[in-house]
Tab-separated table of C-alpha atoms and ligand atoms in Angstrom:
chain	number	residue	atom	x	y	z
A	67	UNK	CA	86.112	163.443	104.612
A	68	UNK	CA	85.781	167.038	104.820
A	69	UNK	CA	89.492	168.263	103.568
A	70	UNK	CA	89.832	170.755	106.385
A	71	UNK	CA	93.707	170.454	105.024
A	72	UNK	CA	93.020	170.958	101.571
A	73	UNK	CA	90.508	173.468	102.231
A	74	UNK	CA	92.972	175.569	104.262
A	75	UNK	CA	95.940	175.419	101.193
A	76	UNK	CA	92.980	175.674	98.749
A	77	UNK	CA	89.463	176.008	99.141
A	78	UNK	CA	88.503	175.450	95.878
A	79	UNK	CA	89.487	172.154	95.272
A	80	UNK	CA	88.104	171.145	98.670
A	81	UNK	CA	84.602	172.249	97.919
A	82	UNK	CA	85.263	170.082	94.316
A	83	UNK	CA	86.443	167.134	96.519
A	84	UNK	CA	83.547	167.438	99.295
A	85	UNK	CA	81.239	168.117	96.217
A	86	UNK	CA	82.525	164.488	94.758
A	87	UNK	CA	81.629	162.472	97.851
A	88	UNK	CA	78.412	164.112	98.129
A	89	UNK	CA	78.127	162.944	94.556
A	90	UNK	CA	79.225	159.553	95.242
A	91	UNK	CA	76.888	159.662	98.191
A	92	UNK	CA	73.709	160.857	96.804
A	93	UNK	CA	73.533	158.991	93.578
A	94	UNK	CA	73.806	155.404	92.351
A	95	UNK	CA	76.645	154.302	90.982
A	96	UNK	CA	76.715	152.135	88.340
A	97	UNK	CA	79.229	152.459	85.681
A	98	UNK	CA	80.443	148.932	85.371
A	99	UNK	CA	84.166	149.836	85.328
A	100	UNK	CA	83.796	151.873	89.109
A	101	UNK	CA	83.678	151.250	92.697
A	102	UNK	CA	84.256	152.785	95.949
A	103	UNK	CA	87.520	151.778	97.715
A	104	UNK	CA	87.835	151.594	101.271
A	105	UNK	CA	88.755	154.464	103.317
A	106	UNK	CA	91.989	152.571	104.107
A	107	UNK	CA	92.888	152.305	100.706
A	108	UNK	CA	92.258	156.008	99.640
A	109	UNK	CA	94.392	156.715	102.997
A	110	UNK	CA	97.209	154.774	101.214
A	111	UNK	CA	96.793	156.452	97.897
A	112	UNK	CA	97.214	159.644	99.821
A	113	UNK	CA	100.704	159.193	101.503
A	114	UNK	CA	103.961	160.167	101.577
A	115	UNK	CA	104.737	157.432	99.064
A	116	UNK	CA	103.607	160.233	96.256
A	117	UNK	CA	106.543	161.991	97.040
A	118	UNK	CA	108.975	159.214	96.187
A	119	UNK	CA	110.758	158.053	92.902
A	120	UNK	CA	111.501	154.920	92.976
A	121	UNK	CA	112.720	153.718	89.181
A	122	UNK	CA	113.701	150.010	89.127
A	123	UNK	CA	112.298	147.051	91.080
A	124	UNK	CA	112.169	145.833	95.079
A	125	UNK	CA	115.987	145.426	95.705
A	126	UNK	CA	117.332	147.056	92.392
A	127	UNK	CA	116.141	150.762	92.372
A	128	UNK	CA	117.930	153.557	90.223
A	129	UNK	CA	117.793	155.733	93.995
A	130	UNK	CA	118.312	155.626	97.673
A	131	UNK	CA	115.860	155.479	100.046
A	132	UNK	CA	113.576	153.232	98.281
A	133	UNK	CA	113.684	150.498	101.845
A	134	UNK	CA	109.470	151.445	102.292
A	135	UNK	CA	108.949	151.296	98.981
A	136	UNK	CA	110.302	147.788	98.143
A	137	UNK	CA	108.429	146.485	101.083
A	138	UNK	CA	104.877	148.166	99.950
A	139	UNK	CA	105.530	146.611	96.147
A	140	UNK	CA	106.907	143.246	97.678
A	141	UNK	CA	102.935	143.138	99.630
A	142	UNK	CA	101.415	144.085	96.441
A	143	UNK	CA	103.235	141.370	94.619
A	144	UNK	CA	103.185	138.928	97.181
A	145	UNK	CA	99.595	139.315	97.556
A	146	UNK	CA	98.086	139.370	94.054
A	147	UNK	CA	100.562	136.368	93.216
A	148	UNK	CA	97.828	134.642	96.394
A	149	UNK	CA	95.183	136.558	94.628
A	150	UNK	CA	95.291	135.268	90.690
A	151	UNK	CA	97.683	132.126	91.666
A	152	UNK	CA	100.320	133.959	88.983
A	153	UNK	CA	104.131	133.055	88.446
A	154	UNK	CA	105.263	136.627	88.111
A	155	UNK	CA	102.896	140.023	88.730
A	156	UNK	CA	104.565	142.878	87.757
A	157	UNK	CA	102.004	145.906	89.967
A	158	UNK	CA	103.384	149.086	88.178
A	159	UNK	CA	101.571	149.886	85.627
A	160	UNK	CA	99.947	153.444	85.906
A	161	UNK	CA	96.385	151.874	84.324
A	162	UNK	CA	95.373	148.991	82.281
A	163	UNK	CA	96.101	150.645	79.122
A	164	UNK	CA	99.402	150.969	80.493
A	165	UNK	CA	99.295	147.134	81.807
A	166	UNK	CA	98.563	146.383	78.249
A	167	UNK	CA	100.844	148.449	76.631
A	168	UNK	CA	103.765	146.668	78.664
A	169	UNK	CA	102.871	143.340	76.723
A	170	UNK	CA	102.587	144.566	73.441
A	171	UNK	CA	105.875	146.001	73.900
A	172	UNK	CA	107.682	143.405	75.339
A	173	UNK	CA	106.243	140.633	72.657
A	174	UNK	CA	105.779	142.677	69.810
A	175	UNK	CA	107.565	144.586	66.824
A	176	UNK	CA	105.644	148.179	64.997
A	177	UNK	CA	103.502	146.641	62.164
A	178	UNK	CA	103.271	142.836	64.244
A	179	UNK	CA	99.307	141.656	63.966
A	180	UNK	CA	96.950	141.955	66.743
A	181	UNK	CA	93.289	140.467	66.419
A	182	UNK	CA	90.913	141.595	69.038
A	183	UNK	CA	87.519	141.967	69.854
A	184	UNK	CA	85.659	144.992	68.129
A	185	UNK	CA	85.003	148.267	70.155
A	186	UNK	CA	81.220	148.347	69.292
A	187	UNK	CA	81.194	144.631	70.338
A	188	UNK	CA	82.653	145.109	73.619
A	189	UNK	CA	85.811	145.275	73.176
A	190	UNK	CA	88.620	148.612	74.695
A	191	UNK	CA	90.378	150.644	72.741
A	192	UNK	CA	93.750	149.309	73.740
A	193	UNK	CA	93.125	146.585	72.228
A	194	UNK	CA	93.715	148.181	68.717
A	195	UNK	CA	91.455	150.844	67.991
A	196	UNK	CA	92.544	153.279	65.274
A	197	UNK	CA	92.401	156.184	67.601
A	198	UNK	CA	94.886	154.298	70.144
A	199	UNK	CA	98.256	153.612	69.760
A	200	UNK	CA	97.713	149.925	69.261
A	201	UNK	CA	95.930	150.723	66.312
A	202	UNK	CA	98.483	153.194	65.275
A	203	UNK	CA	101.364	150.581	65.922
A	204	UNK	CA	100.169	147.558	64.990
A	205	UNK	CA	98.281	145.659	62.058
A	206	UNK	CA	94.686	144.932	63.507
A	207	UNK	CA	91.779	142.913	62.481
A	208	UNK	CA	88.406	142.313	65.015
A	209	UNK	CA	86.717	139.527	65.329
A	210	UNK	CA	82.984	139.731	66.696
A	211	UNK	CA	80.274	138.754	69.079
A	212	UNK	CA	77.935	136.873	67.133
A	213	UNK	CA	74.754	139.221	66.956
A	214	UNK	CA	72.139	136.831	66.997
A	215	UNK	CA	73.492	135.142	70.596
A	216	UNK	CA	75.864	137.966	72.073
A	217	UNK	CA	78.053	135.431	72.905
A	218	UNK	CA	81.927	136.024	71.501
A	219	UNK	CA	82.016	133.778	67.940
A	220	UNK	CA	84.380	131.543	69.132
A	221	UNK	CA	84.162	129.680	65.836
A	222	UNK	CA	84.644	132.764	64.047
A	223	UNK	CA	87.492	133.823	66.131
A	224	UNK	CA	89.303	130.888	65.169
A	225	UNK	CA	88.769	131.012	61.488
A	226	UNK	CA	90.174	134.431	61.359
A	227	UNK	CA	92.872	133.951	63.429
A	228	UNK	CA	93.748	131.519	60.851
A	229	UNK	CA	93.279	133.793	57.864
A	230	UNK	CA	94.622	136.488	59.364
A	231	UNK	CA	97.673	134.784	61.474
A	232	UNK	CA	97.951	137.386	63.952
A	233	UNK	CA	100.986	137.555	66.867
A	234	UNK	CA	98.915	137.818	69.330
A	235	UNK	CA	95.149	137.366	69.680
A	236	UNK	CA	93.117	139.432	72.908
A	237	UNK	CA	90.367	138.553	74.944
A	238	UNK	CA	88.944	139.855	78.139
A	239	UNK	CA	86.367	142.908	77.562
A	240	UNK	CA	84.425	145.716	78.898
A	241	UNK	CA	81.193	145.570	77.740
A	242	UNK	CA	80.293	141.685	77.564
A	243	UNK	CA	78.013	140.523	80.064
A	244	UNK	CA	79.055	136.961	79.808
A	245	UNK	CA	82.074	134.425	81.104
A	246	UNK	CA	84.519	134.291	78.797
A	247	UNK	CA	85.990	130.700	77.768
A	248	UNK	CA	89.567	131.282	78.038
A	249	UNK	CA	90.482	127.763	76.674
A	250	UNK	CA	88.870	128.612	73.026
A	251	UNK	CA	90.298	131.735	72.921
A	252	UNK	CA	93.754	129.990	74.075
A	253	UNK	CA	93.158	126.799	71.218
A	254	UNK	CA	92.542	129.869	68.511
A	255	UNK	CA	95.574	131.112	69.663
A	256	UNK	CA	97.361	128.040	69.118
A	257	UNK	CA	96.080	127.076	66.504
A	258	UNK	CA	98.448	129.878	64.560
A	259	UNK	CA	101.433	130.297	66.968
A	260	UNK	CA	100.107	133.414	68.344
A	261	UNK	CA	100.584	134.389	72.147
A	262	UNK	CA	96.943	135.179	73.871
A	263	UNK	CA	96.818	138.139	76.336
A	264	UNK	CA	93.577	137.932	78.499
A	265	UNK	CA	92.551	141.408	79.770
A	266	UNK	CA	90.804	140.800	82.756
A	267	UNK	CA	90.228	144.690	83.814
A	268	UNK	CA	86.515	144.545	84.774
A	269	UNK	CA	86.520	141.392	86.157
A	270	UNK	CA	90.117	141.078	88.495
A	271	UNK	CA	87.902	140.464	91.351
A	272	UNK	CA	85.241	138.264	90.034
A	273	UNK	CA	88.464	135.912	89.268
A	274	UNK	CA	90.317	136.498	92.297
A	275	UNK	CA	87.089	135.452	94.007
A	276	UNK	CA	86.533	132.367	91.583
A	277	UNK	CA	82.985	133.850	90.607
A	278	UNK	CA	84.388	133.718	87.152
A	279	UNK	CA	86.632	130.949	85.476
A	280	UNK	CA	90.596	132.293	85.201
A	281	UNK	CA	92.619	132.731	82.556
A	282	UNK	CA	96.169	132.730	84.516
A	283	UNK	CA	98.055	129.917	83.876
A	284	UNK	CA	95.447	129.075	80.317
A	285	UNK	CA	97.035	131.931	78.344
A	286	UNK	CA	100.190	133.780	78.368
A	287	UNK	CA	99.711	137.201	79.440
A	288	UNK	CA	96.756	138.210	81.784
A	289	UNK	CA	96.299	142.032	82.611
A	290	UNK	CA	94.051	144.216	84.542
A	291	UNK	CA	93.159	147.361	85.952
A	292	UNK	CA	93.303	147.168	90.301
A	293	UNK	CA	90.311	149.439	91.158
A	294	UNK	CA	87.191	148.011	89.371
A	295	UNK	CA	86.244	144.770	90.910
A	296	UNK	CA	88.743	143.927	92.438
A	297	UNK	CA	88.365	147.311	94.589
A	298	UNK	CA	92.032	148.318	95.131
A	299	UNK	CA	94.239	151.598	94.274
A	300	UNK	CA	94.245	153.432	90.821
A	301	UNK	CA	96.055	151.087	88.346
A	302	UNK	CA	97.573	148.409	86.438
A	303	UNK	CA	98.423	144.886	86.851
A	304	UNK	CA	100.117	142.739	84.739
A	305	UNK	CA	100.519	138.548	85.080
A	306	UNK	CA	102.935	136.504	83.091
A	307	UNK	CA	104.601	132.909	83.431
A	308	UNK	CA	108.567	133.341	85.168
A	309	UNK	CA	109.377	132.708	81.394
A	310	UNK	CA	108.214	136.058	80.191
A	311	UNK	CA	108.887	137.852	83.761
A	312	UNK	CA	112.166	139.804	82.116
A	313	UNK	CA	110.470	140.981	78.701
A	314	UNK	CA	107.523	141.931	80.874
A	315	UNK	CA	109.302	144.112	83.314
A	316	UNK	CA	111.929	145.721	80.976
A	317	UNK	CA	108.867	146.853	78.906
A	318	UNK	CA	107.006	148.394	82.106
A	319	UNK	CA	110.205	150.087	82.930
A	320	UNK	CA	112.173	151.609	81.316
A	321	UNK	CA	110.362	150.550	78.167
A	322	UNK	CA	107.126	152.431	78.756
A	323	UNK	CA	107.007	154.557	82.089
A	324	UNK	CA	109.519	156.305	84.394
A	325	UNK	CA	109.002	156.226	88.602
A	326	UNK	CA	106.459	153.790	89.446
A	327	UNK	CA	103.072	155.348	91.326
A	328	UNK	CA	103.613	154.157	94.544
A	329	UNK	CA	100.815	155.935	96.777
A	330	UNK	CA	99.286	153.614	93.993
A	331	UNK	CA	100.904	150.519	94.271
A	332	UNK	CA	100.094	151.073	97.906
A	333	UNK	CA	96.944	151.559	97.471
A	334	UNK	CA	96.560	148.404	95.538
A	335	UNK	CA	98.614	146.007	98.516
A	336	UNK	CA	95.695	147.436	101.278
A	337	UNK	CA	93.169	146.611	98.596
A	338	UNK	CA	94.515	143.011	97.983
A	339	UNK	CA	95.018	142.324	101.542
A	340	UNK	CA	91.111	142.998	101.962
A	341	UNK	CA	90.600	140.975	98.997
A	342	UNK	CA	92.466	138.230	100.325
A	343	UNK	CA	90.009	138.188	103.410
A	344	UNK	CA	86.745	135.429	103.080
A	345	UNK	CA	84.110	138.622	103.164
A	346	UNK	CA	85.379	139.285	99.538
A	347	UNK	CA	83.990	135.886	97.973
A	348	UNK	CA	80.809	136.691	99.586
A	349	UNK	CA	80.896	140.534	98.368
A	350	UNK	CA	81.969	139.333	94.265
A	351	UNK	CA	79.139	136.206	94.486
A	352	UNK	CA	76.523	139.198	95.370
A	353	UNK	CA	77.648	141.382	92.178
A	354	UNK	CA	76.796	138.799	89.634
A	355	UNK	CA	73.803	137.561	91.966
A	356	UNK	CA	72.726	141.619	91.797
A	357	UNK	CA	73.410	142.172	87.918
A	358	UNK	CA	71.013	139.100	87.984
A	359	UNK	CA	68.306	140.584	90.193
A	360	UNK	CA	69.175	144.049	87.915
A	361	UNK	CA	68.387	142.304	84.746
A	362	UNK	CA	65.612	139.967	85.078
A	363	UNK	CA	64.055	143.569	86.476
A	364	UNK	CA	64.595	145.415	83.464
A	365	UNK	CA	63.751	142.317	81.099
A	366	UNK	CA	60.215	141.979	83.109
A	367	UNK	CA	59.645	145.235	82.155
A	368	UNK	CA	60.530	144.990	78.355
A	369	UNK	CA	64.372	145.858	77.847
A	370	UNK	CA	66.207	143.177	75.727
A	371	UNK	CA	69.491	142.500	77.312
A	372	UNK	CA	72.479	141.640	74.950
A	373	UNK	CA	72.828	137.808	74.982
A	374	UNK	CA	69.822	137.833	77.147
A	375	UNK	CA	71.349	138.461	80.718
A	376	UNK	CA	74.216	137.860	82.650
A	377	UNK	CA	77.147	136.085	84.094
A	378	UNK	CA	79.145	139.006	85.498
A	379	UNK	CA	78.720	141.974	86.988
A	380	UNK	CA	77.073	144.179	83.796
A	381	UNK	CA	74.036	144.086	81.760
A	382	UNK	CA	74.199	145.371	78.379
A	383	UNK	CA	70.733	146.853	77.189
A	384	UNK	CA	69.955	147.405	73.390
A	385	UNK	CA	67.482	149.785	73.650
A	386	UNK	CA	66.295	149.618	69.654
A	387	UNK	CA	63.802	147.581	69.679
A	388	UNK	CA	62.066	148.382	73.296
A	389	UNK	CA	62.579	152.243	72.778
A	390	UNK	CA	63.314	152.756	69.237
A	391	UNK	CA	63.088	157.101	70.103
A	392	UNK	CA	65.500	156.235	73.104
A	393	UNK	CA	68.941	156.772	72.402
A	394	UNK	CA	71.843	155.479	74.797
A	395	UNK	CA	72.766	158.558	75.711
A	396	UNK	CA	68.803	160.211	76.215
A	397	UNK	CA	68.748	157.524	78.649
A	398	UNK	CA	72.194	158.206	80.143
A	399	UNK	CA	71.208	161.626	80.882
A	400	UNK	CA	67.685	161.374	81.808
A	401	UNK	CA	68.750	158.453	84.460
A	402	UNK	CA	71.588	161.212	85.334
A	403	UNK	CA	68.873	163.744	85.947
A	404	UNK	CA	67.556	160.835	88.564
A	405	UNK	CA	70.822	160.347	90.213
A	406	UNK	CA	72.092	157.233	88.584
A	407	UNK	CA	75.089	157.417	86.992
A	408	UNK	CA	75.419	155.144	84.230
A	409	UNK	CA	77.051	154.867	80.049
A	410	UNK	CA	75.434	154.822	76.995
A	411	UNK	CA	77.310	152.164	75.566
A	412	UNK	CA	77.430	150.572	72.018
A	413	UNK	CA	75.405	147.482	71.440
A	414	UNK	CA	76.114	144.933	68.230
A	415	UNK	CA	75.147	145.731	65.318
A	416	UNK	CA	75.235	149.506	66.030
A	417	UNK	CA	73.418	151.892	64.231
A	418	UNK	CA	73.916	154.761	65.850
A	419	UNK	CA	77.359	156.824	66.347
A	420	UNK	CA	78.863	156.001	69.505
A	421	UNK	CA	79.042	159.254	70.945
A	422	UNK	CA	75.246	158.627	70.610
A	423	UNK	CA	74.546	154.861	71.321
A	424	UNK	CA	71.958	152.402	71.588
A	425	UNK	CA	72.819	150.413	74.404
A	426	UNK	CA	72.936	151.317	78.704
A	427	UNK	CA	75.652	149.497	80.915
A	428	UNK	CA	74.763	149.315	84.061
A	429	UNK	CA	77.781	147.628	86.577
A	430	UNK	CA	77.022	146.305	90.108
A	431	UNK	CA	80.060	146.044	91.831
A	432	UNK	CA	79.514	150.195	93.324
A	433	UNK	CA	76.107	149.244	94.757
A	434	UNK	CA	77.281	145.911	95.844
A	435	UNK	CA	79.906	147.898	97.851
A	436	UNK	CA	77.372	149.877	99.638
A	437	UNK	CA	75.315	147.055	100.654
A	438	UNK	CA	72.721	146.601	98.045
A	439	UNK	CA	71.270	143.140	97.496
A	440	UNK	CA	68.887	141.582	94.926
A	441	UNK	CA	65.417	143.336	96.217
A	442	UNK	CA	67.221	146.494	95.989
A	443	UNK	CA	68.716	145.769	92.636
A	444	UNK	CA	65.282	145.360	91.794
A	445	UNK	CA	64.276	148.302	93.055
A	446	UNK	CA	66.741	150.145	91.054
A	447	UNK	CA	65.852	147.830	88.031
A	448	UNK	CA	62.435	149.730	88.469
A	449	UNK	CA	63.580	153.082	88.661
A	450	UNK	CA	65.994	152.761	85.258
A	451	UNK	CA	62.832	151.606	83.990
A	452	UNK	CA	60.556	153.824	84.947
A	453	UNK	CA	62.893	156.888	83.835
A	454	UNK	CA	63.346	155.236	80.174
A	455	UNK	CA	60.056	154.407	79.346
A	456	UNK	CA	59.583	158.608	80.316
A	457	UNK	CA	62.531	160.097	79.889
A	458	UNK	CA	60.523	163.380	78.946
A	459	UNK	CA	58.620	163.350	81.679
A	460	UNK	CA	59.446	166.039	84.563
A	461	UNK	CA	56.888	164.225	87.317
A	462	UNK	CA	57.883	161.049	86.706
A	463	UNK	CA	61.467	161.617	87.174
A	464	UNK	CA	61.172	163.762	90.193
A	465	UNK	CA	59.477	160.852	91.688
A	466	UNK	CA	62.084	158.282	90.601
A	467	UNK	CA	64.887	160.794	92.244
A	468	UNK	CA	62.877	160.636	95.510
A	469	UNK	CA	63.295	156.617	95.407
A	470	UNK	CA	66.604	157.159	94.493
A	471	UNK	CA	67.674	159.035	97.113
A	472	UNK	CA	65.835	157.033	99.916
A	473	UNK	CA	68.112	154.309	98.509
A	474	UNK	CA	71.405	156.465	98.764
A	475	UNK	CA	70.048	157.302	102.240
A	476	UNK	CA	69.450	153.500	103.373
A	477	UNK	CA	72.742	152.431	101.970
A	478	UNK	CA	75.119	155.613	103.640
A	479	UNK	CA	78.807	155.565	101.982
A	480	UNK	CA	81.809	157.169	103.548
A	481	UNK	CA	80.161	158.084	107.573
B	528	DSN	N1	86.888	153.092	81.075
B	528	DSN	C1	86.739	151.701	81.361
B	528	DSN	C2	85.344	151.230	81.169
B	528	DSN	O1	84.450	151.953	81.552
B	528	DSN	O2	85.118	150.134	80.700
B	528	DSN	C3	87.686	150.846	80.652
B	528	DSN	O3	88.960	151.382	80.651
């Protein structure tokens, strides 16, 4: 990966794009919502397929020339259908806002009711936060993790979904360290005639591997993004029932985006095919066994975890009561200074802005990629500790960064 092309047209970017895999290389990954694809994958991203539009679906495109096209979207379909066990995928969406966007506009009118999980509680911003469209759009209420547990108030979900009487209820998050039971959410839903879109973005390949209950064929609309767990190219998915296959596809195009990404959706059939292959159960069973390893670490050395561990492949700290002078984002920078990359990240019951934070997320599916098992993961438990309980202190971190980097070093990425 040294760009010699790029660096001939332009040797600026190529010293930017070098610089990023020495990045990636020499620090720890561990924002939940990243990984590191395969070489094969980034190879696909990186085709000739950029250079084509291809507007329409496999067999039914709005131009010529679209033959290599249909057949990479066909093995994108074809293989996430194997994947999530879903009637109809549609693989175009340009993100997983965009995935979700696509349902909201095929099932829903401006001013229609969406109730969601809150931002601060772990919830995404597509899913109707006043700075997004959804929350420009559409009428939105949250419902909550209950603070005492962390666990999503299922109970309380279902109450206001019947005061409230939304259209459509979401579930599926990005900051909630626990399985989510797709069956309440589904009997809230119910309960008040609403449809239930499960946003399964952080966790596609926890479910494709069965590491975490699905929610295809419980509720009606199932999206995600193709490049967190799951490990594939940049993007969207979206899953549906043959029922809403139409709505769902006329919304993704032409309702919401022109020519589909296909160096994308290529990227996302090579990263399905190696999903598809047994190593890939074994590789999603050791990122929940590592966020396991990461936060019994961290809770043996004093950190309260939000809902007191984890089923997935994220632990949420609340740093308030462990290191009241800590903020989420001292400790996001100080453990940058380190070389692990990690977000401050909102915790229930906020009290600080979120630009400022109380909480840490630390994901495991990067590290998992490069190799790292439990004693690692509590090796790294040890160094996020050791940097937050000093984050002013030059010696300490210096030695932390020298553990750090024997770890990058024992674990190489992109030979
Ligand atoms: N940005 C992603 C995350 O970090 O959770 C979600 O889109």
């Amino acid at each position: 990966m040294n760009y010699d092309t790029v660096r001939e047209a332009d040797p600026a970017v190529a010293d930017a794009l070098a610089d990023e895999v020495d990045r990636q290389r020499d620090t720890l990954s561990m924002i939940a919502s990243e990984n590191h694809v395969s070489e094969a994958v980034m190879e696909a991203q990186g085709s000739a397929l950029t250079n084509k539009y291809a507007e329409g679906y496999p067999g039914s495109r709005y131009y010529a020339g679209c033959e290599n096209a249909d057949e990479v979207e066909e093995l994108a379909v074809s293989r996430a259908k194997e994947l999530w066990g879903a009637e109809h995928v549609n693989v175009q969406p340009h993100s997983g806002t965009q995935a979700n966007m696509g349902v909201y506009l095929a099932m829903l009118e401006p001013g229609d009711k969406i109730l969601s999980l809150d931002l601060t509680h772990g919830g995404h911003l597509s899913h109707g936060h006043q700075a997004n469209f959804t929350g420009q759009l559409f009428e939105v209420e949250q419902y909550e993790v209950d603070e005492g547990t962390g666990y999503v108030d299922y109970e309380g979900l279902r109450e206001h979904a019947e005061a409230f009487e939304p259209d459509i209820v979401v579930s599926g998050y990005s900051a909630y360290p626990r399985e989510v039971e797709w069956e309440r959410v589904q009997a809230a839903a119910d309960a008040v005639d609403a449809y239930h879109l499960a946003d399964i973005a952080h966790i596609t390949g926890l479910v494709a591997a069965g590491v975490h209950e699905s929610p295809v064929g419980v509720a009606d609309f199932v999206t995600g993004s193709t490049h967190k767990t799951i490990r594939a190219g940049r993007g969207g998915i979206i899953m549906c029932g043959e029922e809403h296959a139409d709505a769902i596809d006329s919304a993704v195009f032409p309702g919401s985006q022109g020519g589909p990404l296909m160096h994308n959706v290529a990227g996302k059939a090579v990263g399905f095919k190696e999903a598809l292959e047994p190593e890939f159960e074994t590789y999603a069973e050791r990122v929940v066994e590592n966020a396991e390893a990461l936060g019994e670490t961290l809770q043996d050395r004093g950190f309260s975890l939000v809902s007191g561990g984890t089923d997935t492949h994220l632990v949420l700290a609340d740093l308030r009561e462990s290191h009241p002078e800590v903020t989420g984002s001292d400790a996001e920078e100080a453990l940058e200074e380190v070389g692990i990359v990690l977000n401050a990240n909102t915790v229930p019951g906020e009290t600080r802005s979120p630009f400022v934070a109380s909480g840490i997320r630390a994901g495991t599916p990067a590290l998992t990629t490069r190799g790292f098992g439990p004693e690692e993961m509590a090796q790294v438990g040890a160094c996020i500790a050791d940097v937050v309980d000093n984050v002013d202190d030059a010696d300490v971190k210096a030695e932390v960064a020298e553990r750090v980097q024997d770890l990058c070093d024992e674990h190489p990425l992109y030979e």
